[in-house]
mmCIF file of C-alpha atoms in Angstrom:
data_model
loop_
_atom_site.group_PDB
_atom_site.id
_atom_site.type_symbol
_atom_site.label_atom_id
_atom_site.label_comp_id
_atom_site.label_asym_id
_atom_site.label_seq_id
_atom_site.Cartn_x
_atom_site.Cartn_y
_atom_site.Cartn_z
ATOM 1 C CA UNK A 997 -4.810 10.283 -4.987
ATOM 2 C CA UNK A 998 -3.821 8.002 -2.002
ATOM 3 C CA UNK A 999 -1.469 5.887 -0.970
ATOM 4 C CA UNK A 1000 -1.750 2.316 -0.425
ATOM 5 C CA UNK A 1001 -0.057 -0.050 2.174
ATOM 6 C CA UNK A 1002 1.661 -3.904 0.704
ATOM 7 C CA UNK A 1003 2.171 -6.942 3.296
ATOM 8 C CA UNK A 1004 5.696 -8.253 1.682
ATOM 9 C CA UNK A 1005 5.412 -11.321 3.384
ATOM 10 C CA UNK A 1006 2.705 -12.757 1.661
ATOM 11 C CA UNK A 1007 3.651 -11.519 -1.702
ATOM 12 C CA UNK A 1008 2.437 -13.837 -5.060
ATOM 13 C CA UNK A 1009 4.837 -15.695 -6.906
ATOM 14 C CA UNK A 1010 5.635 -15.047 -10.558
ATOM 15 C CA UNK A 1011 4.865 -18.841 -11.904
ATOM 16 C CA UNK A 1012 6.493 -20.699 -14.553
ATOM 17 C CA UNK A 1013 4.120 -20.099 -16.798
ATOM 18 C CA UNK A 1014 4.031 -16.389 -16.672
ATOM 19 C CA UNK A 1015 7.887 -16.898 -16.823
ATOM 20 C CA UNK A 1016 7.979 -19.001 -19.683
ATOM 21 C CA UNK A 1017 5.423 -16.945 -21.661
ATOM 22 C CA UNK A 1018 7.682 -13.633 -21.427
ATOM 23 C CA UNK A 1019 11.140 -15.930 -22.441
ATOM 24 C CA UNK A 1020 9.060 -17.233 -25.389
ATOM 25 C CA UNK A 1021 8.177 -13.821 -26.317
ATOM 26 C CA UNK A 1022 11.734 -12.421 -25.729
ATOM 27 C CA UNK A 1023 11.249 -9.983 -22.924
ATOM 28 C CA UNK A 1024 14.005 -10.000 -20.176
ATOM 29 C CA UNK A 1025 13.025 -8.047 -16.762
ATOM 30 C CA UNK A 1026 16.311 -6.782 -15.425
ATOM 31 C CA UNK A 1027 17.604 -3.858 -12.955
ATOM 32 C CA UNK A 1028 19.437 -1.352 -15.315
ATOM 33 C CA UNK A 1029 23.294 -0.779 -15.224
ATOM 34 C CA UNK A 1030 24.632 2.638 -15.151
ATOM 35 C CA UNK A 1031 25.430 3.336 -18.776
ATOM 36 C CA UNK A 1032 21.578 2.759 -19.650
ATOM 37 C CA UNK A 1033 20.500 5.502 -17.189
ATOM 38 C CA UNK A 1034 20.061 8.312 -20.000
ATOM 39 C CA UNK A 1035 18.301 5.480 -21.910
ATOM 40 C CA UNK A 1036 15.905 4.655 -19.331
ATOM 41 C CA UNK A 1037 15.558 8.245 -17.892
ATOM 42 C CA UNK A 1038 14.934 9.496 -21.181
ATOM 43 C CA UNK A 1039 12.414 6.903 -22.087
ATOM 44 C CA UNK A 1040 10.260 7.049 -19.183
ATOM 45 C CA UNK A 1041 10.360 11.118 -19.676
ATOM 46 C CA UNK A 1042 8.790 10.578 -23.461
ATOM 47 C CA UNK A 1043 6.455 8.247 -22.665
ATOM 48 C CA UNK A 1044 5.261 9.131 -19.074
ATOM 49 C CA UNK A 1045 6.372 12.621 -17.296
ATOM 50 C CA UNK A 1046 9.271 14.730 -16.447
ATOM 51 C CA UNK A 1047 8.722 13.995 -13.072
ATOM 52 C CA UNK A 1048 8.527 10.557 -13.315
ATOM 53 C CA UNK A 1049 11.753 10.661 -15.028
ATOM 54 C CA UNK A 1050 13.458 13.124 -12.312
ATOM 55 C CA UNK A 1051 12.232 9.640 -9.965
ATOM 56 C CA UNK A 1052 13.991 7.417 -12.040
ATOM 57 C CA UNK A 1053 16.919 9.495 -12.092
ATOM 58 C CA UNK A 1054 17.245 9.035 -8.857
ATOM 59 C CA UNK A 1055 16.812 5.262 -8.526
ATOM 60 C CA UNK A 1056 19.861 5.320 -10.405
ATOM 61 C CA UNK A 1057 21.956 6.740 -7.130
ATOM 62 C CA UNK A 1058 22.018 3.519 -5.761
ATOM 63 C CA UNK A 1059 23.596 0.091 -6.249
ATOM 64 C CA UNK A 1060 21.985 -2.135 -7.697
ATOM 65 C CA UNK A 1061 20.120 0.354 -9.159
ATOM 66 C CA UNK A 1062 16.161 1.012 -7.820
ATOM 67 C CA UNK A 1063 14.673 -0.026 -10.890
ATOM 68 C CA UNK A 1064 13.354 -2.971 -13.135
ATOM 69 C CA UNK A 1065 12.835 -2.373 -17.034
ATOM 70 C CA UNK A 1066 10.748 -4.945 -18.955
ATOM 71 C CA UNK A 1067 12.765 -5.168 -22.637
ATOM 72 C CA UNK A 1068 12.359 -6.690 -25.973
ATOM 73 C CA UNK A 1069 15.791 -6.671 -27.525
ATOM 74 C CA UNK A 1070 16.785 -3.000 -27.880
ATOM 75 C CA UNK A 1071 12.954 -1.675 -27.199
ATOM 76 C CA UNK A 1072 11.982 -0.883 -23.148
ATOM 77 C CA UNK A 1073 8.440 -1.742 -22.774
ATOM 78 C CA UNK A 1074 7.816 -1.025 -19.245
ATOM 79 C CA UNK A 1075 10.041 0.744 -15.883
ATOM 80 C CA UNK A 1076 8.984 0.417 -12.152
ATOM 81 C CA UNK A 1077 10.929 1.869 -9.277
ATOM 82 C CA UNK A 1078 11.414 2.112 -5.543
ATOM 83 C CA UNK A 1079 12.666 3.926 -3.060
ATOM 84 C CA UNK A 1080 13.465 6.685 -5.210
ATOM 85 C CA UNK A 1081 11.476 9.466 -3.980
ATOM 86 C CA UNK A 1082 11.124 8.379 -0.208
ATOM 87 C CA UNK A 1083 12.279 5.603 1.684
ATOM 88 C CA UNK A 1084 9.769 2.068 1.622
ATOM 89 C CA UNK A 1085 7.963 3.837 -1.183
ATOM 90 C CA UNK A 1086 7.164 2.191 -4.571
ATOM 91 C CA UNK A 1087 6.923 3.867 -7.952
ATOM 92 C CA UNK A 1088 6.888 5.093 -10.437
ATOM 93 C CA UNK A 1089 5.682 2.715 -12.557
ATOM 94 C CA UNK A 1090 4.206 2.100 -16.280
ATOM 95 C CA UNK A 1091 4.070 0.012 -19.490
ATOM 96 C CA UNK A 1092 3.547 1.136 -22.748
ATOM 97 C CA UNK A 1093 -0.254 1.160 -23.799
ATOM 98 C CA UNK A 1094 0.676 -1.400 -26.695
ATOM 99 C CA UNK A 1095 2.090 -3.437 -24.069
ATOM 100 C CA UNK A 1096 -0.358 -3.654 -21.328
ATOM 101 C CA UNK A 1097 -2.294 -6.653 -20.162
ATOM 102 C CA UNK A 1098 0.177 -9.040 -20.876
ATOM 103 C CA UNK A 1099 1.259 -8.796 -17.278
ATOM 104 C CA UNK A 1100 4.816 -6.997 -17.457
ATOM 105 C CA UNK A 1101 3.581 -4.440 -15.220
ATOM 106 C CA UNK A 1102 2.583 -7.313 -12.849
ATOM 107 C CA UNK A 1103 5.946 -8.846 -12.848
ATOM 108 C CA UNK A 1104 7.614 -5.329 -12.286
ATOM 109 C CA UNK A 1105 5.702 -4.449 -9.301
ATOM 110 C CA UNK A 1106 6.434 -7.829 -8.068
ATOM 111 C CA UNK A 1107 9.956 -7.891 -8.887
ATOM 112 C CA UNK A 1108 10.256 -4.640 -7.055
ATOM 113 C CA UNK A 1109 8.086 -5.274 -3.915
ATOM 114 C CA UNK A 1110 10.241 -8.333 -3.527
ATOM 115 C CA UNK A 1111 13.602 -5.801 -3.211
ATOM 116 C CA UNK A 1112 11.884 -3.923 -0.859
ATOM 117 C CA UNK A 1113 11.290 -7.095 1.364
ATOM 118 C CA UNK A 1114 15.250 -7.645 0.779
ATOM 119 C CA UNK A 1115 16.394 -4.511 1.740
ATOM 120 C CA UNK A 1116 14.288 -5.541 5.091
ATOM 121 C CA UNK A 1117 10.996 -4.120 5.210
ATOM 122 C CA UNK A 1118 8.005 -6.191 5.866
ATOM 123 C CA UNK A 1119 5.655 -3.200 4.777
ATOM 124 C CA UNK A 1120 5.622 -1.220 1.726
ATOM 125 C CA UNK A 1121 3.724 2.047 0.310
ATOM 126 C CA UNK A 1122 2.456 2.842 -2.741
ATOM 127 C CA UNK A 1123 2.367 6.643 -3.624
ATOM 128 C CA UNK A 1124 -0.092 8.388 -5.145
ATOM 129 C CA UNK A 1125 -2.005 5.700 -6.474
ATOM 130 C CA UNK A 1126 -4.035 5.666 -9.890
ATOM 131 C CA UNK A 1127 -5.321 2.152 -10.045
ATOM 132 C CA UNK A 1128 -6.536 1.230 -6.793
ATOM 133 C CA UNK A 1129 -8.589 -1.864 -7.699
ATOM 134 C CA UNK A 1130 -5.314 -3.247 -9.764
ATOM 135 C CA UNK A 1131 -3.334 -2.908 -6.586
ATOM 136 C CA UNK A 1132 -6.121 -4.320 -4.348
ATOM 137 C CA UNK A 1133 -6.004 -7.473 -6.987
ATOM 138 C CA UNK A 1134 -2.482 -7.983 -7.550
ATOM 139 C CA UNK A 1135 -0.698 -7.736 -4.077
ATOM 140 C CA UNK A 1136 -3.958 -7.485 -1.988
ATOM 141 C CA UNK A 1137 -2.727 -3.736 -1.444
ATOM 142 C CA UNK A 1138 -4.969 -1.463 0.926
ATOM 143 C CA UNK A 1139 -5.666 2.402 0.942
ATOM 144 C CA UNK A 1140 -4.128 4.280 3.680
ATOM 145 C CA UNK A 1141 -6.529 6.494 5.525
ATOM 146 C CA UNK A 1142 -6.298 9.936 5.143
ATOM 147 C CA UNK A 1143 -2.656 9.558 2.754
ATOM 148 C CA UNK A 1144 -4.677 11.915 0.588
ATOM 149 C CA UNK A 1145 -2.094 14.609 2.004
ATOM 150 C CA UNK A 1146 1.064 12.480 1.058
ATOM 151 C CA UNK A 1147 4.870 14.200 0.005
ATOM 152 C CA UNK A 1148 3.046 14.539 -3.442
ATOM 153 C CA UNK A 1149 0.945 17.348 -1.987
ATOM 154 C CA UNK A 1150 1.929 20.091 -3.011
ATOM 155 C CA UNK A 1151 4.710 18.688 -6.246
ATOM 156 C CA UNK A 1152 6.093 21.095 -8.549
ATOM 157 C CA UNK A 1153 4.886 19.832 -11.918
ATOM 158 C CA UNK A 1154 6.734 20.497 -15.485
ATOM 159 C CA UNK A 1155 5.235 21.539 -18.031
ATOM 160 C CA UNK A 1156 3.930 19.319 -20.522
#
């Protein structure tokens, strides 16, 4: 896996459409409060990894809180965090495979990317990326050379 680098100047804007269609469908994108953390952490830990959960976790040290959830009434549907594991980074992120292609995971990266840019950064990096080409079409993301060796080198991984 690699990493990728994100210009968050020139970041797309979620349209009114795209806005409209997730209020007509019910789904509110929101950063967490404190007393959902177990929710959250517990969710992303059944339906991702343990270690993506330990991340999230640790989004939750901060305030606001260094996450975005995508929910339908009391059901999350899809997480993405930032700066949770190292500083400028962004992840973990994911949807539920029922969920996906609808573009929630679209509006959480952008959400996201666009706290980065608030907290003052102009650049942003994407860990250990899966889906290159989705990053490369979304936020016009590019592969940093040799990021093969990146702090996910050499993780400690649970058990699944």
């Amino acid at each position: 896996m690699q990493d990728m680098l994100v210009r968050l100047l020139e970041l797309p804007d979620i349209s009114e459409k795209e806005k409209n269609l997730f209020e007509n469908e019910g789904i509110v994108f929101k950063r967490p409060i404190t007393p959902e953390k177990s929710i959250v952490v517990n969710w992303v830990g059944k339906h991702f990894s343990t270690n993506w959960a330990d991340e999230t976790e640790a989004a939750f040290t901060t305030l606001p809180v260094n996450c975005f959830v995508a929910q339908r009434e009391q059901e999350i549907l899809g997480f993405a965090c930032f700066e949770s594991t190292a500083k400028n980074f962004f992840g973990p992120t994911g949807v539920l495979p029922t969920e996906r292609g609808k573009g929630i995971g679209k509006i959480l990266l952008i959400k996201s990317l666009c706290a980065l840019k608030e907290m003052g950064y102009t650049y942003a990096i994407i860990g250990g990326v899966g889906p290159i080409s989705y990053y490369e079409r979304v936020v016009d993301a590019k592969i940093i050379e040799k990021s093969e060796k990146s702090i996910y080198q050499n993780l400690l991984k649970h058990p699944k």
